[in-house]
mmCIF file of C-alpha atoms in Angstrom:
data_model
loop_
_atom_site.group_PDB
_atom_site.id
_atom_site.type_symbol
_atom_site.label_atom_id
_atom_site.label_comp_id
_atom_site.label_asym_id
_atom_site.label_seq_id
_atom_site.Cartn_x
_atom_site.Cartn_y
_atom_site.Cartn_z
ATOM 1 C CA MET A 23 204.283 -112.574 3.282
ATOM 2 C CA THR A 24 205.165 -116.053 3.383
ATOM 3 C CA ALA A 25 204.063 -118.984 1.201
ATOM 4 C CA THR A 26 202.123 -120.440 4.211
ATOM 5 C CA ASP A 27 200.366 -117.039 4.829
ATOM 6 C CA SER A 28 199.010 -116.682 0.905
ATOM 7 C CA ARG A 29 197.384 -120.317 0.784
ATOM 8 C CA PRO A 30 193.699 -119.975 0.627
ATOM 9 C CA ALA A 31 191.757 -120.782 3.760
ATOM 10 C CA ALA A 32 191.102 -124.542 4.180
ATOM 11 C CA LYS A 33 187.477 -125.470 3.724
ATOM 12 C CA THR A 34 185.749 -126.255 6.980
ATOM 13 C CA TYR A 35 182.586 -128.602 7.617
ATOM 14 C CA THR A 36 180.119 -128.810 10.146
ATOM 15 C CA PRO A 37 180.297 -132.048 12.290
ATOM 16 C CA LEU A 38 177.711 -134.006 10.447
ATOM 17 C CA GLY A 39 178.247 -132.079 7.129
ATOM 18 C CA LEU A 40 181.693 -133.952 7.407
ATOM 19 C CA PHE A 41 179.886 -137.210 6.894
ATOM 20 C CA ASP A 42 177.237 -135.900 4.600
ATOM 21 C CA THR A 43 174.355 -137.444 6.043
ATOM 22 C CA ASN A 44 171.933 -135.298 4.134
ATOM 23 C CA ARG A 45 172.604 -137.323 0.928
ATOM 24 C CA LEU A 46 171.155 -140.080 3.156
ATOM 25 C CA LEU A 47 167.815 -138.469 3.360
ATOM 26 C CA ASP A 48 164.882 -137.601 0.846
ATOM 27 C CA ASP A 49 163.806 -133.921 0.049
ATOM 28 C CA ASP A 50 160.556 -134.289 2.182
ATOM 29 C CA GLU A 51 163.142 -135.639 5.184
ATOM 30 C CA ARG A 52 165.411 -132.841 4.811
ATOM 31 C CA ASP A 53 162.590 -130.029 4.640
ATOM 32 C CA ILE A 54 161.001 -131.267 7.821
ATOM 33 C CA ALA A 55 164.374 -131.101 9.770
ATOM 34 C CA ALA A 56 164.949 -127.547 8.096
ATOM 35 C CA THR A 57 161.551 -126.384 9.348
ATOM 36 C CA VAL A 58 161.682 -127.802 12.758
ATOM 37 C CA ARG A 59 165.347 -126.165 13.091
ATOM 38 C CA ALA A 60 164.117 -122.877 11.892
ATOM 39 C CA PHE A 61 161.218 -123.083 14.581
ATOM 40 C CA VAL A 62 163.662 -124.126 17.253
ATOM 41 C CA ASP A 63 166.054 -121.317 16.230
ATOM 42 C CA ALA A 64 163.233 -118.391 15.967
ATOM 43 C CA LYS A 65 160.893 -119.395 18.851
ATOM 44 C CA LEU A 66 162.633 -121.699 21.439
ATOM 45 C CA LYS A 67 166.281 -120.932 21.874
ATOM 46 C CA PRO A 68 165.730 -117.373 22.611
ATOM 47 C CA ASN A 69 163.794 -118.151 25.457
ATOM 48 C CA VAL A 70 165.530 -121.198 26.761
ATOM 49 C CA GLU A 71 167.652 -119.731 29.265
ATOM 50 C CA GLY A 72 165.171 -118.174 31.067
ATOM 51 C CA TRP A 73 162.600 -121.187 30.821
ATOM 52 C CA PHE A 74 165.495 -123.541 31.958
ATOM 53 C CA GLU A 75 166.407 -121.050 34.953
ATOM 54 C CA SER A 76 162.885 -120.647 36.295
ATOM 55 C CA ALA A 77 161.846 -124.233 35.742
ATOM 56 C CA THR A 78 159.046 -123.520 33.673
ATOM 57 C CA LEU A 79 157.702 -124.723 30.252
ATOM 58 C CA PRO A 80 154.542 -122.439 29.076
ATOM 59 C CA ARG A 81 151.613 -124.255 28.350
ATOM 60 C CA GLU A 82 150.826 -122.485 25.245
ATOM 61 C CA LEU A 83 154.028 -124.008 23.601
ATOM 62 C CA ALA A 84 151.516 -126.808 23.024
ATOM 63 C CA LYS A 85 149.213 -125.035 20.462
ATOM 64 C CA GLU A 86 152.600 -123.812 18.762
ATOM 65 C CA PHE A 87 153.985 -127.492 18.629
ATOM 66 C CA GLY A 88 150.415 -128.232 17.331
ATOM 67 C CA ASN A 89 150.760 -125.670 14.542
ATOM 68 C CA LEU A 90 154.224 -127.032 13.681
ATOM 69 C CA GLY A 91 152.688 -130.446 13.064
ATOM 70 C CA VAL A 92 154.886 -132.332 15.382
ATOM 71 C CA LEU A 93 152.434 -133.803 17.608
ATOM 72 C CA GLY A 94 151.736 -137.238 16.614
ATOM 73 C CA MET A 95 153.305 -136.399 13.141
ATOM 74 C CA HIS A 96 154.099 -140.219 12.636
ATOM 75 C CA LEU A 97 150.558 -141.362 13.373
ATOM 76 C CA ASP A 98 148.084 -141.615 10.398
ATOM 77 C CA GLY A 99 144.716 -139.600 10.592
ATOM 78 C CA TYR A 100 142.822 -137.813 13.119
ATOM 79 C CA GLY A 101 144.741 -134.709 12.284
ATOM 80 C CA CYS A 102 148.146 -136.525 12.252
ATOM 81 C CA ALA A 103 150.475 -136.472 9.131
ATOM 82 C CA GLY A 104 151.533 -140.104 9.148
ATOM 83 C CA VAL A 105 155.313 -139.116 8.123
ATOM 84 C CA ASN A 106 158.036 -141.725 8.105
ATOM 85 C CA ALA A 107 159.919 -142.794 11.222
ATOM 86 C CA VAL A 108 162.907 -141.080 9.783
ATOM 87 C CA SER A 109 160.955 -137.904 9.863
ATOM 88 C CA TYR A 110 159.862 -138.019 13.175
ATOM 89 C CA GLY A 111 163.457 -138.870 14.459
ATOM 90 C CA LEU A 112 165.071 -135.750 12.616
ATOM 91 C CA ALA A 113 162.234 -133.711 14.239
ATOM 92 C CA CYS A 114 162.893 -134.896 17.479
ATOM 93 C CA MET A 115 166.835 -134.237 16.970
ATOM 94 C CA GLU A 116 166.226 -130.534 15.594
ATOM 95 C CA LEU A 117 163.731 -130.225 18.997
ATOM 96 C CA GLU A 118 166.475 -131.696 21.390
ATOM 97 C CA ALA A 119 168.931 -129.322 19.963
ATOM 98 C CA GLY A 120 166.949 -126.770 21.486
ATOM 99 C CA ASP A 121 166.241 -128.680 24.822
ATOM 100 C CA SER A 122 165.732 -131.733 25.848
ATOM 101 C CA GLY A 123 162.535 -130.413 27.355
ATOM 102 C CA PHE A 124 161.059 -129.906 24.023
ATOM 103 C CA ARG A 125 161.642 -133.201 22.450
ATOM 104 C CA SER A 126 160.401 -134.647 25.764
ATOM 105 C CA PHE A 127 156.935 -132.648 25.642
ATOM 106 C CA VAL A 128 156.416 -133.442 22.022
ATOM 107 C CA SER A 129 157.725 -137.334 22.587
ATOM 108 C CA VAL A 130 155.404 -137.971 25.572
ATOM 109 C CA GLN A 131 152.284 -136.395 23.706
ATOM 110 C CA GLY A 132 152.926 -137.980 20.395
ATOM 111 C CA SER A 133 154.589 -141.473 21.329
ATOM 112 C CA LEU A 134 153.066 -142.183 24.637
ATOM 113 C CA SER A 135 149.976 -140.429 25.256
ATOM 114 C CA MET A 136 148.573 -140.111 21.530
ATOM 115 C CA PHE A 137 150.093 -143.654 20.478
ATOM 116 C CA SER A 138 148.359 -145.328 23.534
ATOM 117 C CA ILE A 139 145.050 -144.356 22.407
ATOM 118 C CA TYR A 140 145.928 -144.598 18.536
ATOM 119 C CA ARG A 141 147.029 -148.221 18.906
ATOM 120 C CA TYR A 142 144.906 -149.536 21.695
ATOM 121 C CA GLY A 143 142.015 -147.262 22.201
ATOM 122 C CA SER A 144 138.237 -147.269 20.711
ATOM 123 C CA GLU A 145 137.403 -145.396 18.064
ATOM 124 C CA GLU A 146 135.264 -142.984 20.031
ATOM 125 C CA GLN A 147 138.190 -142.665 22.074
ATOM 126 C CA LYS A 148 140.485 -141.832 19.282
ATOM 127 C CA GLN A 149 137.670 -139.372 17.884
ATOM 128 C CA GLU A 150 137.640 -137.668 21.044
ATOM 129 C CA TRP A 151 141.344 -137.182 22.106
ATOM 130 C CA LEU A 152 143.318 -137.360 19.158
ATOM 131 C CA PRO A 153 142.296 -134.530 16.820
ATOM 132 C CA ARG A 154 142.706 -131.983 20.143
ATOM 133 C CA LEU A 155 146.142 -133.811 21.086
ATOM 134 C CA ALA A 156 147.505 -133.111 17.448
ATOM 135 C CA ALA A 157 146.399 -129.751 17.459
ATOM 136 C CA GLY A 158 147.791 -129.011 20.789
ATOM 137 C CA ASP A 159 144.498 -127.791 22.432
ATOM 138 C CA ALA A 160 144.382 -130.290 24.935
ATOM 139 C CA ILE A 161 147.552 -132.121 26.563
ATOM 140 C CA GLY A 162 148.384 -135.527 27.741
ATOM 141 C CA CYS A 163 150.563 -137.644 29.938
ATOM 142 C CA PHE A 164 151.374 -141.478 30.320
ATOM 143 C CA GLY A 165 151.375 -142.429 33.818
ATOM 144 C CA LEU A 166 153.334 -146.015 34.356
ATOM 145 C CA THR A 167 156.135 -145.408 36.623
ATOM 146 C CA GLU A 168 155.614 -145.517 40.363
ATOM 147 C CA PRO A 169 157.959 -144.135 43.113
ATOM 148 C CA ASP A 170 159.284 -147.999 43.789
ATOM 149 C CA PHE A 171 158.439 -149.302 40.260
ATOM 150 C CA GLY A 172 160.884 -148.016 37.632
ATOM 151 C CA SER A 173 162.487 -150.660 35.604
ATOM 152 C CA ASN A 174 160.066 -153.392 36.950
ATOM 153 C CA PRO A 175 156.773 -151.826 35.937
ATOM 154 C CA ALA A 176 154.863 -155.131 36.459
ATOM 155 C CA GLY A 177 155.212 -154.806 40.149
ATOM 156 C CA MET A 178 153.345 -151.573 39.853
ATOM 157 C CA ARG A 179 150.840 -151.202 42.983
ATOM 158 C CA THR A 180 148.125 -148.952 41.535
ATOM 159 C CA ARG A 181 144.851 -150.768 41.240
ATOM 160 C CA ALA A 182 141.544 -150.766 38.979
ATOM 161 C CA ARG A 183 138.665 -152.535 40.799
ATOM 162 C CA ARG A 184 135.441 -153.005 39.445
ATOM 163 C CA ASP A 185 132.487 -151.316 41.033
ATOM 164 C CA GLY A 186 129.201 -151.872 39.294
ATOM 165 C CA GLY A 187 129.728 -150.575 35.661
ATOM 166 C CA ASP A 188 132.580 -148.427 36.920
ATOM 167 C CA TRP A 189 136.141 -148.688 37.651
ATOM 168 C CA VAL A 190 137.786 -147.271 40.814
ATOM 169 C CA LEU A 191 141.534 -146.433 40.537
ATOM 170 C CA ASN A 192 143.947 -146.031 43.524
ATOM 171 C CA GLY A 193 147.549 -145.542 43.226
ATOM 172 C CA THR A 194 150.427 -143.201 42.727
ATOM 173 C CA LYS A 195 152.625 -142.585 39.748
ATOM 174 C CA MET A 196 155.887 -140.737 39.688
ATOM 175 C CA TRP A 197 158.368 -138.673 37.456
ATOM 176 C CA ILE A 198 155.358 -138.058 34.553
ATOM 177 C CA THR A 199 156.287 -135.479 32.250
ATOM 178 C CA ASN A 200 153.465 -132.873 31.421
ATOM 179 C CA GLY A 201 151.467 -134.194 34.361
ATOM 180 C CA ASN A 202 150.460 -130.756 35.594
ATOM 181 C CA LEU A 203 150.035 -129.589 32.207
ATOM 182 C CA ALA A 204 147.777 -132.385 31.125
ATOM 183 C CA ASP A 205 144.133 -132.532 30.155
ATOM 184 C CA VAL A 206 143.880 -136.490 29.991
ATOM 185 C CA ALA A 207 146.244 -139.206 31.484
ATOM 186 C CA THR A 208 146.814 -142.574 30.092
ATOM 187 C CA VAL A 209 147.229 -144.662 33.573
ATOM 188 C CA TRP A 210 148.385 -147.948 33.581
ATOM 189 C CA ALA A 211 147.093 -150.436 36.968
ATOM 190 C CA GLN A 212 146.540 -153.669 37.952
ATOM 191 C CA THR A 213 143.344 -155.425 37.859
ATOM 192 C CA ASP A 214 141.889 -159.052 38.367
ATOM 193 C CA ASP A 215 142.675 -159.544 34.839
ATOM 194 C CA GLY A 216 146.163 -158.307 34.599
ATOM 195 C CA ILE A 217 147.638 -154.810 33.818
ATOM 196 C CA ARG A 218 145.024 -152.515 32.120
ATOM 197 C CA GLY A 219 145.313 -149.107 30.695
ATOM 198 C CA PHE A 220 142.478 -146.126 31.188
ATOM 199 C CA LEU A 221 142.099 -142.739 30.018
ATOM 200 C CA VAL A 222 141.802 -140.609 32.775
ATOM 201 C CA PRO A 223 140.584 -136.745 32.234
ATOM 202 C CA THR A 224 142.706 -134.574 34.956
ATOM 203 C CA ASP A 225 139.582 -132.774 36.335
ATOM 204 C CA THR A 226 138.348 -135.982 37.511
ATOM 205 C CA PRO A 227 137.510 -135.964 41.070
ATOM 206 C CA GLY A 228 140.336 -137.744 43.191
ATOM 207 C CA PHE A 229 143.122 -136.798 40.450
ATOM 208 C CA THR A 230 146.072 -134.842 41.706
ATOM 209 C CA ALA A 231 149.141 -133.877 40.018
ATOM 210 C CA ASN A 232 151.857 -132.455 42.190
ATOM 211 C CA GLU A 233 154.773 -130.740 40.291
ATOM 212 C CA ILE A 234 158.128 -131.949 41.196
ATOM 213 C CA HIS A 235 160.448 -129.130 41.770
ATOM 214 C CA ARG A 236 164.161 -128.469 42.766
ATOM 215 C CA LYS A 237 164.959 -130.244 39.684
ATOM 216 C CA LEU A 238 168.601 -130.343 38.500
ATOM 217 C CA SER A 239 167.831 -131.721 35.065
ATOM 218 C CA LEU A 240 165.165 -131.178 32.534
ATOM 219 C CA ARG A 241 164.053 -127.952 34.256
ATOM 220 C CA ALA A 242 162.612 -126.577 30.735
ATOM 221 C CA SER A 243 160.160 -129.294 31.453
ATOM 222 C CA VAL A 244 157.020 -130.292 33.626
ATOM 223 C CA THR A 245 157.521 -133.205 35.685
ATOM 224 C CA SER A 246 154.877 -134.574 38.160
ATOM 225 C CA GLU A 247 153.710 -136.999 40.583
ATOM 226 C CA LEU A 248 150.180 -138.248 39.785
ATOM 227 C CA VAL A 249 147.904 -139.384 42.891
ATOM 228 C CA LEU A 250 144.706 -141.241 42.409
ATOM 229 C CA ASP A 251 142.373 -141.425 45.269
ATOM 230 C CA ASN A 252 139.087 -143.518 44.395
ATOM 231 C CA VAL A 253 139.290 -142.025 40.908
ATOM 232 C CA ARG A 254 135.901 -143.287 39.619
ATOM 233 C CA LEU A 255 135.676 -143.800 35.734
ATOM 234 C CA PRO A 256 132.956 -145.218 33.666
ATOM 235 C CA ALA A 257 133.830 -148.771 31.598
ATOM 236 C CA SER A 258 134.415 -146.727 28.465
ATOM 237 C CA ALA A 259 137.615 -145.194 30.065
ATOM 238 C CA GLN A 260 139.259 -148.358 29.633
ATOM 239 C CA LEU A 261 141.605 -148.854 26.688
ATOM 240 C CA PRO A 262 139.879 -151.939 25.136
ATOM 241 C CA GLU A 263 143.061 -153.330 23.218
ATOM 242 C CA ALA A 264 145.602 -153.033 25.819
ATOM 243 C CA VAL A 265 145.789 -156.241 27.396
ATOM 244 C CA GLY A 266 148.976 -156.768 29.813
ATOM 245 C CA LEU A 267 152.411 -155.334 30.260
ATOM 246 C CA GLY A 268 153.361 -155.604 26.362
ATOM 247 C CA ALA A 269 150.945 -152.600 25.662
ATOM 248 C CA PRO A 270 152.771 -149.737 28.064
ATOM 249 C CA LEU A 271 155.793 -151.402 26.893
ATOM 250 C CA SER A 272 155.212 -151.061 23.104
ATOM 251 C CA CYS A 273 154.359 -147.301 23.930
ATOM 252 C CA LEU A 274 157.856 -146.705 25.639
ATOM 253 C CA ASN A 275 159.493 -148.325 22.587
ATOM 254 C CA GLU A 276 157.808 -145.849 20.414
ATOM 255 C CA ALA A 277 159.424 -142.993 22.594
ATOM 256 C CA ARG A 278 162.593 -144.535 22.838
ATOM 257 C CA PHE A 279 163.153 -144.384 19.258
ATOM 258 C CA GLY A 280 162.467 -140.512 19.114
ATOM 259 C CA ILE A 281 165.228 -140.417 21.771
ATOM 260 C CA VAL A 282 167.711 -142.113 19.463
ATOM 261 C CA PHE A 283 167.496 -139.291 17.491
ATOM 262 C CA GLY A 284 166.729 -136.773 20.004
ATOM 263 C CA SER A 285 169.734 -137.139 21.999
ATOM 264 C CA LEU A 286 171.771 -136.270 18.862
ATOM 265 C CA GLY A 287 170.518 -133.128 18.952
ATOM 266 C CA ALA A 288 171.738 -131.764 21.979
ATOM 267 C CA ALA A 289 175.249 -133.417 20.881
ATOM 268 C CA ARG A 290 175.070 -131.450 17.720
ATOM 269 C CA ASP A 291 174.206 -128.272 19.448
ATOM 270 C CA SER A 292 176.828 -128.678 22.083
ATOM 271 C CA LEU A 293 179.613 -129.430 19.371
ATOM 272 C CA GLU A 294 178.612 -126.810 17.101
ATOM 273 C CA THR A 295 178.450 -124.348 20.286
ATOM 274 C CA ALA A 296 181.928 -125.490 21.370
ATOM 275 C CA ILE A 297 183.572 -125.083 17.764
ATOM 276 C CA ALA A 298 182.425 -121.405 17.564
ATOM 277 C CA TYR A 299 183.846 -120.924 20.921
ATOM 278 C CA ALA A 300 187.094 -122.135 20.513
ATOM 279 C CA GLY A 301 187.719 -120.507 17.089
ATOM 280 C CA ALA A 302 186.870 -117.424 18.718
ATOM 281 C CA ARG A 303 188.725 -117.510 21.913
ATOM 282 C CA GLU A 304 192.334 -116.660 21.848
ATOM 283 C CA VAL A 305 194.715 -118.506 24.150
ATOM 284 C CA PHE A 306 198.316 -117.685 24.119
ATOM 285 C CA ASP A 307 198.058 -115.543 20.776
ATOM 286 C CA LYS A 308 196.045 -117.914 18.562
ATOM 287 C CA PRO A 309 192.383 -119.353 18.633
ATOM 288 C CA LEU A 310 192.047 -122.065 21.055
ATOM 289 C CA THR A 311 190.775 -124.432 17.600
ATOM 290 C CA ALA A 312 194.546 -124.331 16.558
ATOM 291 C CA TYR A 313 195.796 -126.425 19.321
ATOM 292 C CA GLN A 314 196.221 -130.214 18.868
ATOM 293 C CA LEU A 315 194.627 -131.324 22.078
ATOM 294 C CA THR A 316 191.448 -129.043 20.928
ATOM 295 C CA GLN A 317 191.393 -130.549 17.500
ATOM 296 C CA GLU A 318 191.508 -134.198 19.130
ATOM 297 C CA LYS A 319 188.552 -133.381 21.035
ATOM 298 C CA LEU A 320 186.554 -132.323 18.446
ATOM 299 C CA ALA A 321 187.363 -134.886 15.921
ATOM 300 C CA ASN A 322 186.468 -137.565 18.475
ATOM 301 C CA MET A 323 183.257 -135.747 19.237
ATOM 302 C CA THR A 324 182.329 -135.724 15.831
ATOM 303 C CA LEU A 325 182.923 -139.381 15.045
ATOM 304 C CA GLU A 326 180.743 -140.153 17.620
ATOM 305 C CA LEU A 327 178.041 -137.913 16.874
ATOM 306 C CA GLY A 328 178.399 -139.314 13.058
ATOM 307 C CA LYS A 329 178.258 -142.757 13.845
ATOM 308 C CA GLY A 330 175.170 -142.283 16.336
ATOM 309 C CA LEU A 331 173.425 -140.482 13.265
ATOM 310 C CA LEU A 332 174.097 -143.235 10.922
ATOM 311 C CA LEU A 333 172.774 -145.638 13.647
ATOM 312 C CA ALA A 334 169.454 -143.789 13.941
ATOM 313 C CA ILE A 335 168.939 -143.508 10.312
ATOM 314 C CA HIS A 336 169.491 -147.207 9.773
ATOM 315 C CA LEU A 337 166.988 -147.839 12.906
ATOM 316 C CA GLY A 338 164.627 -145.515 11.179
ATOM 317 C CA ARG A 339 164.865 -147.390 7.909
ATOM 318 C CA ILE A 340 164.134 -150.640 9.616
ATOM 319 C CA LYS A 341 161.152 -149.089 11.427
ATOM 320 C CA ASP A 342 159.847 -148.102 8.390
ATOM 321 C CA ALA A 343 160.447 -151.138 6.425
ATOM 322 C CA GLU A 344 159.304 -154.273 8.730
ATOM 323 C CA GLY A 345 159.454 -152.792 12.161
ATOM 324 C CA VAL A 346 162.120 -152.424 14.439
ATOM 325 C CA ARG A 347 162.391 -154.535 17.559
ATOM 326 C CA PRO A 348 162.840 -153.742 21.003
ATOM 327 C CA GLU A 349 166.477 -154.771 21.429
ATOM 328 C CA GLN A 350 167.407 -152.753 18.345
ATOM 329 C CA VAL A 351 165.863 -149.390 20.005
ATOM 330 C CA SER A 352 167.959 -150.427 23.020
ATOM 331 C CA LEU A 353 171.314 -150.588 20.749
ATOM 332 C CA GLY A 354 169.966 -147.042 19.901
ATOM 333 C CA LYS A 355 169.278 -145.536 22.962
ATOM 334 C CA LEU A 356 172.133 -146.912 24.992
ATOM 335 C CA ASN A 357 174.890 -145.443 22.455
ATOM 336 C CA ASN A 358 173.538 -142.407 21.386
ATOM 337 C CA VAL A 359 172.476 -141.176 24.735
ATOM 338 C CA ARG A 360 175.715 -142.279 26.447
ATOM 339 C CA GLU A 361 177.884 -140.565 23.616
ATOM 340 C CA SER A 362 175.966 -137.519 23.516
ATOM 341 C CA LEU A 363 176.283 -137.148 27.185
ATOM 342 C CA ALA A 364 180.226 -137.499 26.977
ATOM 343 C CA ILE A 365 180.112 -134.974 23.850
ATOM 344 C CA ALA A 366 178.164 -132.324 25.783
ATOM 345 C CA ARG A 367 180.342 -132.754 28.963
ATOM 346 C CA GLU A 368 183.414 -132.762 27.058
ATOM 347 C CA CYS A 369 182.137 -129.582 25.148
ATOM 348 C CA ARG A 370 181.965 -127.985 28.213
ATOM 349 C CA THR A 371 185.500 -128.497 28.838
ATOM 350 C CA LEU A 372 186.294 -126.481 26.212
ATOM 351 C CA LEU A 373 184.592 -123.525 27.165
ATOM 352 C CA GLY A 374 186.406 -123.133 30.453
ATOM 353 C CA GLY A 375 184.603 -121.316 32.866
ATOM 354 C CA SER A 376 181.758 -119.807 30.549
ATOM 355 C CA GLY A 377 180.590 -123.274 30.144
ATOM 356 C CA ILE A 378 179.156 -122.949 33.765
ATOM 357 C CA THR A 379 176.626 -120.073 32.774
ATOM 358 C CA LEU A 380 173.462 -120.547 30.898
ATOM 359 C CA GLU A 381 174.791 -118.154 28.046
ATOM 360 C CA TYR A 382 176.381 -121.399 26.539
ATOM 361 C CA SER A 383 174.579 -124.699 26.143
ATOM 362 C CA PRO A 384 176.653 -127.548 26.473
ATOM 363 C CA LEU A 385 176.088 -127.889 30.215
ATOM 364 C CA ARG A 386 172.653 -127.260 30.007
ATOM 365 C CA HIS A 387 172.517 -130.072 27.597
ATOM 366 C CA ALA A 388 174.668 -132.470 29.782
ATOM 367 C CA ASN A 389 172.068 -131.810 32.902
ATOM 368 C CA ASN A 390 169.334 -133.051 30.826
ATOM 369 C CA LEU A 391 171.009 -135.738 29.103
ATOM 370 C CA GLU A 392 171.585 -137.152 32.607
ATOM 371 C CA SER A 393 167.867 -137.709 32.965
ATOM 372 C CA VAL A 394 167.611 -138.986 29.427
ATOM 373 C CA LEU A 395 170.105 -141.409 30.418
ATOM 374 C CA THR A 396 167.865 -142.683 33.040
ATOM 375 C CA TYR A 397 164.173 -142.611 32.114
ATOM 376 C CA GLU A 398 162.498 -144.789 29.638
ATOM 377 C CA GLY A 399 164.890 -147.423 30.259
ATOM 378 C CA THR A 400 168.125 -147.105 32.079
ATOM 379 C CA SER A 401 171.625 -148.035 30.472
ATOM 380 C CA GLU A 402 171.640 -150.868 32.769
ATOM 381 C CA MET A 403 168.443 -152.174 31.584
ATOM 382 C CA HIS A 404 169.158 -151.305 28.065
ATOM 383 C CA LEU A 405 172.453 -153.120 28.456
ATOM 384 C CA LEU A 406 170.635 -156.434 30.012
ATOM 385 C CA ALA A 407 168.452 -156.220 26.976
ATOM 386 C CA ILE A 408 170.954 -156.621 24.428
ATOM 387 C CA GLY A 409 172.714 -159.175 26.836
ATOM 388 C CA LYS A 410 169.387 -161.014 26.505
ATOM 389 C CA ALA A 411 169.175 -160.877 22.856
ATOM 390 C CA LEU A 412 172.808 -162.310 22.526
ATOM 391 C CA THR A 413 172.573 -165.258 24.819
ATOM 392 C CA GLY A 414 168.927 -165.874 25.502
ATOM 393 C CA GLN A 415 169.586 -165.131 29.296
ATOM 394 C CA ALA A 416 167.336 -162.735 31.189
ATOM 395 C CA ALA A 417 169.800 -161.761 33.629
ATOM 396 C CA PHE A 418 167.665 -158.711 34.968
ATOM 397 C CA ARG A 419 165.417 -161.459 36.814
#
């Protein structure tokens, strides 16, 4: 035996363990992350391949997410836990390590549907919907995007007009997560007094949700078109505090914050999968991890993952302290989704042919992240939001 052979094995670290990011978290934050990760490992990962392949997301998961306590977990009261922003972000990261569809469900339920009611609803609306949504007994969706108006929601054509004491809504919304599962939709519409929000029970006559099929991304998630054909609502359906476009955009900012953390979960899972596979895969009589080109890939991906989490935690601390600005959330979403997508793609290369099967997660994560890159603000729009913050010039107008 040579001197080299007798050396003790080198200590190894997980990618985020190398950054020692746990020391930046308090006990409650670590416990929440561990609890959600255990749930994802036990309940979701064993089934996600089948759900992705069949393009389904079981409705009963809503109740399980409610029991876990992640639906509206960053809101106070009404059955919500009121945890801090970092805890919510870590939960999003663990959910998206399972699949972007899981984080999308929780994000839309808590940061779009529930937050719109929590921030802009009447006390009666809050009492009616928030406890049920928090428990997963009801499901919500958020109707802002339209077929021709994504990055420019101010141009929406959905219209709400007064008819006596009622409102009558007509229009179409597109790419709506949870649309076919939802019991209530927050719908944004043009009125004579500008953009307003309305709570639309999905069993209201004239409301139709059409599921979008043949998706190549976010297959373990329900995506829908909403059609409103003379949907008549009482005056009490209007969100009384929602005035102008700033209201739905503030909801989107809440959801984007979850993406800043969530996308890193997909990247982390891809990287952990690639390291495990490459360590067991022998190429020319030694593990794939023993080659310099492999280690270069792993080192570069670890750097971007760790830097992304440091940015996410920093933005979370700002959010908890004095409130994070929209352009700061743009920094986080742009960087972390872009780098997470690059990591997932690179990890697929380390898996070779095996990487194109559902047995391994990186290509599934990469497919999902193509959607995450686009929704709730495309990369181009976040670049321009950052550019405006730097120059004072709105280049997108």
